[in-house]
Amino acid sequence: MTGPLFANRDEGARRDNGPSASELTEDSMVRHRGDRPGRGWRRAVYVGSAHLINPGPSPQERARQDWLRRVRRPLPGFHQIGVTSIKGGVGKTTVSACLGLVMAENRGDRVIVLDANPDAGTLADRLTGESSVTVRDLLNNLNNTRSLTDVAYFTSLVGRLQVLASEQDPAMSEAFSRDEYERVCQVLTRFYNVLITDSGTGLVHSAMEGTLALAHSLVIVGAPTVDGASRASKTLDWLRAHGHENRAARAIVVLSCDRSSSEIDRDRLLEHFAMRCRAVVQVPHDPHLATGGRINLHALQEPTQDTFLEIAAYLADDFDPTPPNMDRRAYGGYPTGPPAGHPGGPPMAPQGGPPMGRPPPAPATPPYGSPPPQGRPGPPLARPPIPPPPTPPPMPWPNRPSPPPPGPIRPTPW
């Protein structure tokens, strides 16, 4: 009796309320046709058969769809990515530029790449070719930079990607210190969601210290050669030796295959890095990147585009979905800051004092006319209010004036 009773009640409610817009969804209206292939022979068969034969997307295409979904993950706050290497000439700037282009094209928020190389970096030359306005100019005008329009004056644009060039004067390059790098990042993270830093060669210069201190994710670039692979592995050793074990374990190792040899055991190389970091990805040789000129994302070969999309997906996995005002990482695991007595929190209150974080109770107001407490002036003495005048009593009947006598009655003419 219970089931039919409730079923009739639900049918009556639906009949009274009628259909709603929530019933018209894509799953209820569109007939399922399966995923359509977008590349290769599978697309040719699908198009040639007038959409009658659908072999479905290939495993590589399904993986690309998964990478796109991960890259487009929401990011309420900001995320800083550091691209570094202990060895120069392995493609660090190329990886930084391609990552920025992929992130900017496939995401809806703002992405910027910063050239933090103290030795006249070439990031802007590889992307926009404009390096007349540099990070040094932004540093000289930080106090006047209050909006996104002010920041955009010091950057160049390629597609949807903003580029902040490094100082090109060798006499001024060394002045880009850790303090200046942190001040620049403090301004950029107010207006941009993803900040990719192309750090200089080496790990001991001042700007690199700021990169390691602020970066949420690290990309270590190497090459499938003896010197390139050993330097990438030594970068992981240096990070672990200097207290960055978690960053080394979560790092992404990218092997740029511009220089490669058939005598190198690739499987042994990949196995070595897979045991030391989160993921290792090989960037295939691409003729467009090998020229060393300006990079056009759409001029890259499809395997190269997919590789950088995969790297961006790994980095997007570290995006924190917590809103900025509830970011627990900034407070050591506490949503509003460490409590009193904990590391990084306020000191403990003295014995018998008010609890930390709460204002002391307001003193009670003394009664009117009491002497003020010692050391504090009392309230001014106010004059008591004047009562209203009393209402006079009514006069007795003999003393009341008599009403005037009525006048003669005049007949009304008709």
PDB file of C-alpha atoms in Angstrom, residues 93-386:
ATOM      1  CA  THR A  93      62.794  28.909 -23.321  1.00  0.00           C
ATOM      2  CA  THR A  94      61.062  26.857 -26.028  1.00  0.00           C
ATOM      3  CA  VAL A  95      59.179  24.832 -23.423  1.00  0.00           C
ATOM      4  CA  SER A  96      58.152  28.001 -21.551  1.00  0.00           C
ATOM      5  CA  ALA A  97      56.873  29.668 -24.712  1.00  0.00           C
ATOM      6  CA  CYS A  98      54.917  26.647 -25.962  1.00  0.00           C
ATOM      7  CA  LEU A  99      53.385  26.017 -22.543  1.00  0.00           C
ATOM      8  CA  GLY A 100      52.219  29.620 -22.385  1.00  0.00           C
ATOM      9  CA  LEU A 101      50.688  29.439 -25.868  1.00  0.00           C
ATOM     10  CA  VAL A 102      48.845  26.189 -25.086  1.00  0.00           C
ATOM     11  CA  MET A 103      47.548  27.477 -21.738  1.00  0.00           C
ATOM     12  CA  ALA A 104      46.384  30.788 -23.185  1.00  0.00           C
ATOM     13  CA  GLU A 105      44.609  29.205 -26.161  1.00  0.00           C
ATOM     14  CA  ASN A 106      42.737  26.522 -24.245  1.00  0.00           C
ATOM     15  CA  ARG A 107      41.799  28.458 -21.103  1.00  0.00           C
ATOM     16  CA  GLY A 108      39.468  31.377 -20.599  1.00  0.00           C
ATOM     17  CA  ASP A 109      41.446  33.233 -17.927  1.00  0.00           C
ATOM     18  CA  ARG A 110      44.592  35.349 -18.205  1.00  0.00           C
ATOM     19  CA  VAL A 111      48.011  33.753 -18.778  1.00  0.00           C
ATOM     20  CA  ILE A 112      51.378  35.530 -18.769  1.00  0.00           C
ATOM     21  CA  VAL A 113      54.969  34.350 -19.252  1.00  0.00           C
ATOM     22  CA  LEU A 114      57.799  36.154 -17.458  1.00  0.00           C
ATOM     23  CA  ASP A 115      61.395  36.046 -18.629  1.00  0.00           C
ATOM     24  CA  ALA A 116      63.432  35.970 -15.421  1.00  0.00           C
ATOM     25  CA  ASN A 117      66.717  35.167 -17.129  1.00  0.00           C
ATOM     26  CA  PRO A 118      69.332  37.623 -15.789  1.00  0.00           C
ATOM     27  CA  ASP A 119      71.463  37.178 -18.919  1.00  0.00           C
ATOM     28  CA  ALA A 120      69.292  38.890 -21.582  1.00  0.00           C
ATOM     29  CA  GLY A 121      66.756  36.113 -22.136  1.00  0.00           C
ATOM     30  CA  THR A 122      65.195  35.451 -25.546  1.00  0.00           C
ATOM     31  CA  LEU A 123      61.643  34.571 -24.513  1.00  0.00           C
ATOM     32  CA  ALA A 124      60.120  37.721 -26.020  1.00  0.00           C
ATOM     33  CA  ASP A 125      62.120  37.212 -29.246  1.00  0.00           C
ATOM     34  CA  ARG A 126      60.678  33.695 -29.623  1.00  0.00           C
ATOM     35  CA  LEU A 127      57.097  34.897 -29.121  1.00  0.00           C
ATOM     36  CA  THR A 128      56.521  38.507 -30.141  1.00  0.00           C
ATOM     37  CA  GLY A 129      59.867  39.920 -31.193  1.00  0.00           C
ATOM     38  CA  GLU A 130      59.194  42.970 -28.977  1.00  0.00           C
ATOM     39  CA  SER A 131      61.652  43.561 -26.139  1.00  0.00           C
ATOM     40  CA  SER A 132      61.943  47.345 -25.969  1.00  0.00           C
ATOM     41  CA  VAL A 133      59.851  47.483 -22.775  1.00  0.00           C
ATOM     42  CA  THR A 134      61.160  45.077 -20.144  1.00  0.00           C
ATOM     43  CA  VAL A 135      60.626  43.974 -16.592  1.00  0.00           C
ATOM     44  CA  ARG A 136      63.062  46.683 -15.499  1.00  0.00           C
ATOM     45  CA  ASP A 137      60.622  49.331 -16.722  1.00  0.00           C
ATOM     46  CA  LEU A 138      57.845  47.664 -14.732  1.00  0.00           C
ATOM     47  CA  LEU A 139      60.023  47.659 -11.621  1.00  0.00           C
ATOM     48  CA  ASN A 140      60.676  51.369 -11.991  1.00  0.00           C
ATOM     49  CA  ASN A 141      56.920  52.043 -12.135  1.00  0.00           C
ATOM     50  CA  LEU A 142      55.522  49.542  -9.638  1.00  0.00           C
ATOM     51  CA  ASN A 143      54.119  52.270  -7.417  1.00  0.00           C
ATOM     52  CA  ASN A 144      52.040  53.626 -10.313  1.00  0.00           C
ATOM     53  CA  THR A 145      50.800  50.218 -11.502  1.00  0.00           C
ATOM     54  CA  ARG A 146      47.299  49.807 -10.115  1.00  0.00           C
ATOM     55  CA  SER A 147      45.259  48.189 -12.905  1.00  0.00           C
ATOM     56  CA  LEU A 148      45.472  45.608 -15.666  1.00  0.00           C
ATOM     57  CA  THR A 149      45.785  48.399 -18.213  1.00  0.00           C
ATOM     58  CA  ASP A 150      48.856  49.708 -16.402  1.00  0.00           C
ATOM     59  CA  VAL A 151      50.486  46.260 -16.470  1.00  0.00           C
ATOM     60  CA  ALA A 152      49.626  45.721 -20.143  1.00  0.00           C
ATOM     61  CA  TYR A 153      51.704  48.778 -21.029  1.00  0.00           C
ATOM     62  CA  PHE A 154      54.865  46.805 -20.125  1.00  0.00           C
ATOM     63  CA  THR A 155      53.901  43.542 -21.875  1.00  0.00           C
ATOM     64  CA  SER A 156      53.551  42.385 -25.463  1.00  0.00           C
ATOM     65  CA  LEU A 157      50.794  40.182 -26.820  1.00  0.00           C
ATOM     66  CA  VAL A 158      50.800  37.066 -28.987  1.00  0.00           C
ATOM     67  CA  GLY A 159      47.324  35.582 -29.415  1.00  0.00           C
ATOM     68  CA  ARG A 160      45.865  35.613 -25.893  1.00  0.00           C
ATOM     69  CA  LEU A 161      49.256  35.282 -24.191  1.00  0.00           C
ATOM     70  CA  GLN A 162      50.921  38.217 -22.438  1.00  0.00           C
ATOM     71  CA  VAL A 163      54.752  38.326 -22.509  1.00  0.00           C
ATOM     72  CA  LEU A 164      56.963  40.273 -20.096  1.00  0.00           C
ATOM     73  CA  ALA A 165      60.501  40.510 -21.494  1.00  0.00           C
ATOM     74  CA  SER A 166      63.686  40.457 -19.454  1.00  0.00           C
ATOM     75  CA  GLU A 167      66.255  43.212 -19.314  1.00  0.00           C
ATOM     76  CA  GLN A 168      68.350  43.204 -22.489  1.00  0.00           C
ATOM     77  CA  ASP A 169      71.149  45.441 -21.220  1.00  0.00           C
ATOM     78  CA  PRO A 170      73.928  43.173 -19.838  1.00  0.00           C
ATOM     79  CA  ALA A 171      75.007  45.942 -17.462  1.00  0.00           C
ATOM     80  CA  MET A 172      71.561  45.952 -15.792  1.00  0.00           C
ATOM     81  CA  SER A 173      70.663  42.269 -15.995  1.00  0.00           C
ATOM     82  CA  GLU A 174      72.277  41.230 -12.737  1.00  0.00           C
ATOM     83  CA  ALA A 175      70.149  43.768 -10.827  1.00  0.00           C
ATOM     84  CA  PHE A 176      67.080  41.485 -11.141  1.00  0.00           C
ATOM     85  CA  SER A 177      67.255  40.068  -7.633  1.00  0.00           C
ATOM     86  CA  ARG A 178      64.986  37.854  -5.610  1.00  0.00           C
ATOM     87  CA  ASP A 179      63.327  40.791  -3.888  1.00  0.00           C
ATOM     88  CA  GLU A 180      62.554  42.431  -7.224  1.00  0.00           C
ATOM     89  CA  TYR A 181      61.256  39.173  -8.659  1.00  0.00           C
ATOM     90  CA  GLU A 182      58.888  38.731  -5.713  1.00  0.00           C
ATOM     91  CA  ARG A 183      57.660  42.306  -6.065  1.00  0.00           C
ATOM     92  CA  VAL A 184      56.927  41.771  -9.756  1.00  0.00           C
ATOM     93  CA  CYS A 185      55.079  38.514  -9.035  1.00  0.00           C
ATOM     94  CA  GLN A 186      53.039  40.217  -6.338  1.00  0.00           C
ATOM     95  CA  VAL A 187      51.722  42.649  -8.956  1.00  0.00           C
ATOM     96  CA  LEU A 188      51.253  40.100 -11.749  1.00  0.00           C
ATOM     97  CA  THR A 189      49.311  37.608  -9.639  1.00  0.00           C
ATOM     98  CA  ARG A 190      46.749  40.303  -8.873  1.00  0.00           C
ATOM     99  CA  PHE A 191      45.668  40.404 -12.520  1.00  0.00           C
ATOM    100  CA  TYR A 192      46.718  37.043 -14.050  1.00  0.00           C
ATOM    101  CA  ASN A 193      45.661  33.515 -13.153  1.00  0.00           C
ATOM    102  CA  VAL A 194      48.589  31.536 -14.589  1.00  0.00           C
ATOM    103  CA  LEU A 195      52.153  32.871 -14.362  1.00  0.00           C
ATOM    104  CA  ILE A 196      54.890  30.911 -16.166  1.00  0.00           C
ATOM    105  CA  THR A 197      58.462  31.920 -15.303  1.00  0.00           C
ATOM    106  CA  ASP A 198      61.333  31.164 -17.658  1.00  0.00           C
ATOM    107  CA  SER A 199      64.182  31.168 -15.158  1.00  0.00           C
ATOM    108  CA  GLY A 200      67.822  31.592 -16.021  1.00  0.00           C
ATOM    109  CA  THR A 201      70.372  28.855 -16.394  1.00  0.00           C
ATOM    110  CA  GLY A 202      71.506  27.482 -13.056  1.00  0.00           C
ATOM    111  CA  LEU A 203      69.911  27.250  -9.633  1.00  0.00           C
ATOM    112  CA  VAL A 204      71.948  29.552  -7.394  1.00  0.00           C
ATOM    113  CA  HIS A 205      71.280  33.017  -8.805  1.00  0.00           C
ATOM    114  CA  SER A 206      69.045  35.369  -6.841  1.00  0.00           C
ATOM    115  CA  ALA A 207      66.025  35.345  -9.177  1.00  0.00           C
ATOM    116  CA  MET A 208      65.984  31.537  -9.118  1.00  0.00           C
ATOM    117  CA  GLU A 209      65.647  31.622  -5.329  1.00  0.00           C
ATOM    118  CA  GLY A 210      62.482  33.645  -5.726  1.00  0.00           C
ATOM    119  CA  THR A 211      61.193  31.253  -8.378  1.00  0.00           C
ATOM    120  CA  LEU A 212      61.621  28.247  -6.094  1.00  0.00           C
ATOM    121  CA  ALA A 213      60.052  30.117  -3.183  1.00  0.00           C
ATOM    122  CA  LEU A 214      56.867  31.122  -5.056  1.00  0.00           C
ATOM    123  CA  ALA A 215      56.316  28.430  -7.698  1.00  0.00           C
ATOM    124  CA  HIS A 216      53.478  25.965  -7.181  1.00  0.00           C
ATOM    125  CA  SER A 217      54.749  23.637  -9.940  1.00  0.00           C
ATOM    126  CA  LEU A 218      58.159  22.999 -11.476  1.00  0.00           C
ATOM    127  CA  VAL A 219      59.140  21.902 -14.986  1.00  0.00           C
ATOM    128  CA  ILE A 220      62.709  20.607 -15.344  1.00  0.00           C
ATOM    129  CA  VAL A 221      63.973  20.571 -18.913  1.00  0.00           C
ATOM    130  CA  GLY A 222      66.606  18.151 -20.155  1.00  0.00           C
ATOM    131  CA  ALA A 223      67.554  16.223 -23.266  1.00  0.00           C
ATOM    132  CA  PRO A 224      67.850  12.509 -24.165  1.00  0.00           C
ATOM    133  CA  THR A 225      71.619  12.781 -24.215  1.00  0.00           C
ATOM    134  CA  VAL A 226      74.281  11.945 -21.680  1.00  0.00           C
ATOM    135  CA  ASP A 227      74.914  15.538 -20.631  1.00  0.00           C
ATOM    136  CA  GLY A 228      71.287  16.693 -20.912  1.00  0.00           C
ATOM    137  CA  ALA A 229      69.858  13.787 -18.909  1.00  0.00           C
ATOM    138  CA  SER A 230      72.559  13.883 -16.236  1.00  0.00           C
ATOM    139  CA  ARG A 231      72.066  17.644 -15.696  1.00  0.00           C
ATOM    140  CA  ALA A 232      68.312  17.163 -15.340  1.00  0.00           C
ATOM    141  CA  SER A 233      68.904  14.433 -12.778  1.00  0.00           C
ATOM    142  CA  LYS A 234      71.377  16.650 -10.911  1.00  0.00           C
ATOM    143  CA  THR A 235      68.680  19.344 -10.790  1.00  0.00           C
ATOM    144  CA  LEU A 236      66.468  16.909  -8.891  1.00  0.00           C
ATOM    145  CA  ASP A 237      69.401  16.093  -6.590  1.00  0.00           C
ATOM    146  CA  TRP A 238      69.961  19.789  -5.874  1.00  0.00           C
ATOM    147  CA  LEU A 239      66.306  20.339  -5.041  1.00  0.00           C
ATOM    148  CA  ARG A 240      66.257  17.438  -2.593  1.00  0.00           C
ATOM    149  CA  ALA A 241      69.511  18.563  -0.981  1.00  0.00           C
ATOM    150  CA  HIS A 242      68.188  22.088  -0.369  1.00  0.00           C
ATOM    151  CA  GLY A 243      64.888  21.218   1.281  1.00  0.00           C
ATOM    152  CA  HIS A 244      62.649  21.022  -1.810  1.00  0.00           C
ATOM    153  CA  GLU A 245      61.810  17.315  -1.657  1.00  0.00           C
ATOM    154  CA  ASN A 246      58.103  17.866  -2.322  1.00  0.00           C
ATOM    155  CA  ARG A 247      58.774  20.090  -5.332  1.00  0.00           C
ATOM    156  CA  ALA A 248      61.179  17.524  -6.771  1.00  0.00           C
ATOM    157  CA  ALA A 249      58.667  14.707  -6.296  1.00  0.00           C
ATOM    158  CA  ARG A 250      55.879  16.754  -7.970  1.00  0.00           C
ATOM    159  CA  ALA A 251      58.087  18.080 -10.790  1.00  0.00           C
ATOM    160  CA  ILE A 252      57.544  17.368 -14.501  1.00  0.00           C
ATOM    161  CA  VAL A 253      60.662  16.373 -16.447  1.00  0.00           C
ATOM    162  CA  VAL A 254      60.552  17.374 -20.120  1.00  0.00           C
ATOM    163  CA  LEU A 255      63.118  15.851 -22.496  1.00  0.00           C
ATOM    164  CA  SER A 256      63.578  17.945 -25.626  1.00  0.00           C
ATOM    165  CA  CYS A 257      64.507  15.646 -28.492  1.00  0.00           C
ATOM    166  CA  ASP A 258      66.076  18.243 -30.786  1.00  0.00           C
ATOM    167  CA  ARG A 259      69.350  16.416 -30.120  1.00  0.00           C
ATOM    168  CA  SER A 260      69.006  12.657 -29.909  1.00  0.00           C
ATOM    169  CA  SER A 261      70.908   9.539 -30.790  1.00  0.00           C
ATOM    170  CA  SER A 262      69.926   5.952 -31.476  1.00  0.00           C
ATOM    171  CA  GLU A 263      72.722   4.848 -29.124  1.00  0.00           C
ATOM    172  CA  ILE A 264      70.852   6.217 -26.098  1.00  0.00           C
ATOM    173  CA  ASP A 265      68.693   3.713 -24.218  1.00  0.00           C
ATOM    174  CA  ARG A 266      65.455   5.705 -24.069  1.00  0.00           C
ATOM    175  CA  ASP A 267      63.609   3.126 -21.984  1.00  0.00           C
ATOM    176  CA  ARG A 268      66.301   3.175 -19.309  1.00  0.00           C
ATOM    177  CA  LEU A 269      66.226   6.969 -19.313  1.00  0.00           C
ATOM    178  CA  LEU A 270      62.445   7.179 -18.946  1.00  0.00           C
ATOM    179  CA  GLU A 271      62.455   4.589 -16.186  1.00  0.00           C
ATOM    180  CA  HIS A 272      65.054   6.570 -14.236  1.00  0.00           C
ATOM    181  CA  PHE A 273      63.055   9.815 -14.249  1.00  0.00           C
ATOM    182  CA  ALA A 274      59.712   8.085 -13.708  1.00  0.00           C
ATOM    183  CA  MET A 275      61.022   6.829 -10.366  1.00  0.00           C
ATOM    184  CA  ARG A 276      62.199  10.296  -9.294  1.00  0.00           C
ATOM    185  CA  CYS A 277      59.400  12.688 -10.301  1.00  0.00           C
ATOM    186  CA  ARG A 278      55.692  12.791 -11.088  1.00  0.00           C
ATOM    187  CA  ALA A 279      55.890  12.438 -14.886  1.00  0.00           C
ATOM    188  CA  VAL A 280      58.396  12.511 -17.724  1.00  0.00           C
ATOM    189  CA  VAL A 281      57.412  13.650 -21.230  1.00  0.00           C
ATOM    190  CA  GLN A 282      59.414  13.623 -24.463  1.00  0.00           C
ATOM    191  CA  VAL A 283      58.997  16.514 -26.909  1.00  0.00           C
ATOM    192  CA  PRO A 284      59.582  15.148 -30.421  1.00  0.00           C
ATOM    193  CA  HIS A 285      61.820  16.880 -32.916  1.00  0.00           C
ATOM    194  CA  ASP A 286      59.906  19.583 -34.757  1.00  0.00           C
ATOM    195  CA  PRO A 287      61.318  21.457 -37.764  1.00  0.00           C
ATOM    196  CA  HIS A 288      59.478  24.635 -36.768  1.00  0.00           C
ATOM    197  CA  LEU A 289      61.076  24.701 -33.313  1.00  0.00           C
ATOM    198  CA  ALA A 290      64.494  23.714 -34.642  1.00  0.00           C
ATOM    199  CA  THR A 291      64.818  27.008 -36.542  1.00  0.00           C
ATOM    200  CA  GLY A 292      65.081  28.966 -33.284  1.00  0.00           C
ATOM    201  CA  GLY A 293      62.841  31.715 -34.658  1.00  0.00           C
ATOM    202  CA  ARG A 294      59.460  33.021 -33.646  1.00  0.00           C
ATOM    203  CA  ILE A 295      57.089  30.258 -32.527  1.00  0.00           C
ATOM    204  CA  ASN A 296      53.680  29.785 -34.119  1.00  0.00           C
ATOM    205  CA  LEU A 297      51.612  27.229 -32.247  1.00  0.00           C
ATOM    206  CA  HIS A 298      49.601  26.222 -35.327  1.00  0.00           C
ATOM    207  CA  ALA A 299      52.798  25.655 -37.332  1.00  0.00           C
ATOM    208  CA  LEU A 300      53.846  22.837 -34.998  1.00  0.00           C
ATOM    209  CA  GLN A 301      53.266  19.254 -35.993  1.00  0.00           C
ATOM    210  CA  GLU A 302      50.352  17.449 -34.375  1.00  0.00           C
ATOM    211  CA  PRO A 303      52.522  15.179 -32.164  1.00  0.00           C
ATOM    212  CA  THR A 304      54.341  18.255 -30.853  1.00  0.00           C
ATOM    213  CA  GLN A 305      51.084  20.071 -30.091  1.00  0.00           C
ATOM    214  CA  ASP A 306      49.738  17.013 -28.292  1.00  0.00           C
ATOM    215  CA  THR A 307      52.927  16.733 -26.234  1.00  0.00           C
ATOM    216  CA  PHE A 308      52.705  20.280 -24.924  1.00  0.00           C
ATOM    217  CA  LEU A 309      49.000  19.784 -24.265  1.00  0.00           C
ATOM    218  CA  GLU A 310      49.892  16.731 -22.173  1.00  0.00           C
ATOM    219  CA  ILE A 311      52.467  18.735 -20.187  1.00  0.00           C
ATOM    220  CA  ALA A 312      49.892  21.465 -19.577  1.00  0.00           C
ATOM    221  CA  ALA A 313      47.413  18.831 -18.374  1.00  0.00           C
ATOM    222  CA  TYR A 314      49.912  17.542 -15.811  1.00  0.00           C
ATOM    223  CA  LEU A 315      50.441  21.085 -14.560  1.00  0.00           C
ATOM    224  CA  ALA A 316      46.714  21.783 -14.417  1.00  0.00           C
ATOM    225  CA  ASP A 317      46.303  18.791 -12.109  1.00  0.00           C
ATOM    226  CA  ASP A 318      47.997  20.920  -9.434  1.00  0.00           C
ATOM    227  CA  PHE A 319      45.470  23.752  -9.735  1.00  0.00           C
ATOM    228  CA  ASP A 320      43.931  24.419  -6.338  1.00  0.00           C
ATOM    229  CA  PRO A 321      40.109  24.666  -6.550  1.00  0.00           C
ATOM    230  CA  THR A 322      39.954  26.499  -3.193  1.00  0.00           C
ATOM    231  CA  PRO A 323      38.935  30.167  -3.527  1.00  0.00           C
ATOM    232  CA  PRO A 324      41.658  32.668  -2.586  1.00  0.00           C
ATOM    233  CA  ASN A 325      39.942  33.724   0.668  1.00  0.00           C
ATOM    234  CA  MET A 326      39.882  30.082   1.820  1.00  0.00           C
ATOM    235  CA  ASP A 327      43.391  29.130   0.672  1.00  0.00           C
ATOM    236  CA  ARG A 328      44.658  26.885   3.429  1.00  0.00           C
ATOM    237  CA  ARG A 329      48.160  26.555   2.027  1.00  0.00           C
ATOM    238  CA  ALA A 330      48.939  30.198   2.750  1.00  0.00           C
ATOM    239  CA  TYR A 331      48.156  29.659   6.440  1.00  0.00           C
ATOM    240  CA  GLY A 332      49.833  26.339   7.125  1.00  0.00           C
ATOM    241  CA  GLY A 333      46.646  24.276   6.828  1.00  0.00           C
ATOM    242  CA  TYR A 334      44.263  26.596   8.693  1.00  0.00           C
ATOM    243  CA  PRO A 335      41.503  28.403   6.742  1.00  0.00           C
ATOM    244  CA  THR A 336      41.914  31.729   8.563  1.00  0.00           C
ATOM    245  CA  GLY A 337      45.445  31.456   9.903  1.00  0.00           C
ATOM    246  CA  PRO A 338      47.239  29.435  12.599  1.00  0.00           C
ATOM    247  CA  PRO A 339      45.721  29.738  16.062  1.00  0.00           C
ATOM    248  CA  ALA A 340      47.491  31.402  18.960  1.00  0.00           C
ATOM    249  CA  GLY A 341      50.608  29.571  20.077  1.00  0.00           C
ATOM    250  CA  HIS A 342      51.088  27.654  16.781  1.00  0.00           C
ATOM    251  CA  PRO A 343      53.990  28.291  14.380  1.00  0.00           C
ATOM    252  CA  GLY A 344      53.207  31.364  12.334  1.00  0.00           C
ATOM    253  CA  GLY A 345      50.294  32.365  14.556  1.00  0.00           C
ATOM    254  CA  PRO A 346      49.934  35.148  17.112  1.00  0.00           C
ATOM    255  CA  PRO A 347      51.458  34.751  20.598  1.00  0.00           C
ATOM    256  CA  MET A 348      49.492  33.285  23.423  1.00  0.00           C
ATOM    257  CA  ALA A 349      47.442  35.665  25.558  1.00  0.00           C
ATOM    258  CA  PRO A 350      48.713  36.351  29.094  1.00  0.00           C
ATOM    259  CA  GLN A 351      47.192  34.384  31.912  1.00  0.00           C
ATOM    260  CA  GLY A 352      43.752  35.740  32.738  1.00  0.00           C
ATOM    261  CA  GLY A 353      43.631  38.003  29.686  1.00  0.00           C
ATOM    262  CA  PRO A 354      41.010  37.958  26.927  1.00  0.00           C
ATOM    263  CA  PRO A 355      41.155  35.205  24.283  1.00  0.00           C
ATOM    264  CA  MET A 356      43.414  35.963  21.297  1.00  0.00           C
ATOM    265  CA  GLY A 357      41.533  37.320  18.312  1.00  0.00           C
ATOM    266  CA  ARG A 358      38.748  38.868  20.421  1.00  0.00           C
ATOM    267  CA  PRO A 359      38.614  42.497  21.603  1.00  0.00           C
ATOM    268  CA  PRO A 360      38.638  43.079  25.362  1.00  0.00           C
ATOM    269  CA  PRO A 361      35.199  43.673  26.879  1.00  0.00           C
ATOM    270  CA  ALA A 362      34.131  47.304  27.034  1.00  0.00           C
ATOM    271  CA  PRO A 363      34.085  48.777  30.568  1.00  0.00           C
ATOM    272  CA  ALA A 364      30.710  49.251  32.169  1.00  0.00           C
ATOM    273  CA  THR A 365      29.333  52.796  32.096  1.00  0.00           C
ATOM    274  CA  PRO A 366      29.432  54.281  35.640  1.00  0.00           C
ATOM    275  CA  PRO A 367      26.178  55.658  37.046  1.00  0.00           C
ATOM    276  CA  TYR A 368      25.445  59.332  36.746  1.00  0.00           C
ATOM    277  CA  GLY A 369      27.230  61.447  39.297  1.00  0.00           C
ATOM    278  CA  SER A 370      29.807  58.789  40.339  1.00  0.00           C
ATOM    279  CA  PRO A 371      33.469  59.855  40.345  1.00  0.00           C
ATOM    280  CA  PRO A 372      35.396  58.884  37.186  1.00  0.00           C
ATOM    281  CA  PRO A 373      37.934  56.029  37.354  1.00  0.00           C
ATOM    282  CA  GLN A 374      41.554  56.961  37.959  1.00  0.00           C
ATOM    283  CA  GLY A 375      43.339  58.141  34.852  1.00  0.00           C
ATOM    284  CA  ARG A 376      40.185  58.614  32.778  1.00  0.00           C
ATOM    285  CA  PRO A 377      38.023  61.754  32.521  1.00  0.00           C
ATOM    286  CA  GLY A 378      34.453  61.272  33.573  1.00  0.00           C
ATOM    287  CA  PRO A 379      31.433  62.161  31.490  1.00  0.00           C
ATOM    288  CA  PRO A 380      30.360  65.805  31.585  1.00  0.00           C
ATOM    289  CA  LEU A 381      27.603  66.547  34.075  1.00  0.00           C
ATOM    290  CA  ALA A 382      24.425  67.262  32.152  1.00  0.00           C
ATOM    291  CA  ARG A 383      21.756  69.642  33.451  1.00  0.00           C
ATOM    292  CA  PRO A 384      18.601  67.775  34.519  1.00  0.00           C
ATOM    293  CA  PRO A 385      15.620  68.382  32.224  1.00  0.00           C
ATOM    294  CA  ILE A 386      13.142  71.148  33.203  1.00  0.00           C
TER     295      ILE A 386
END
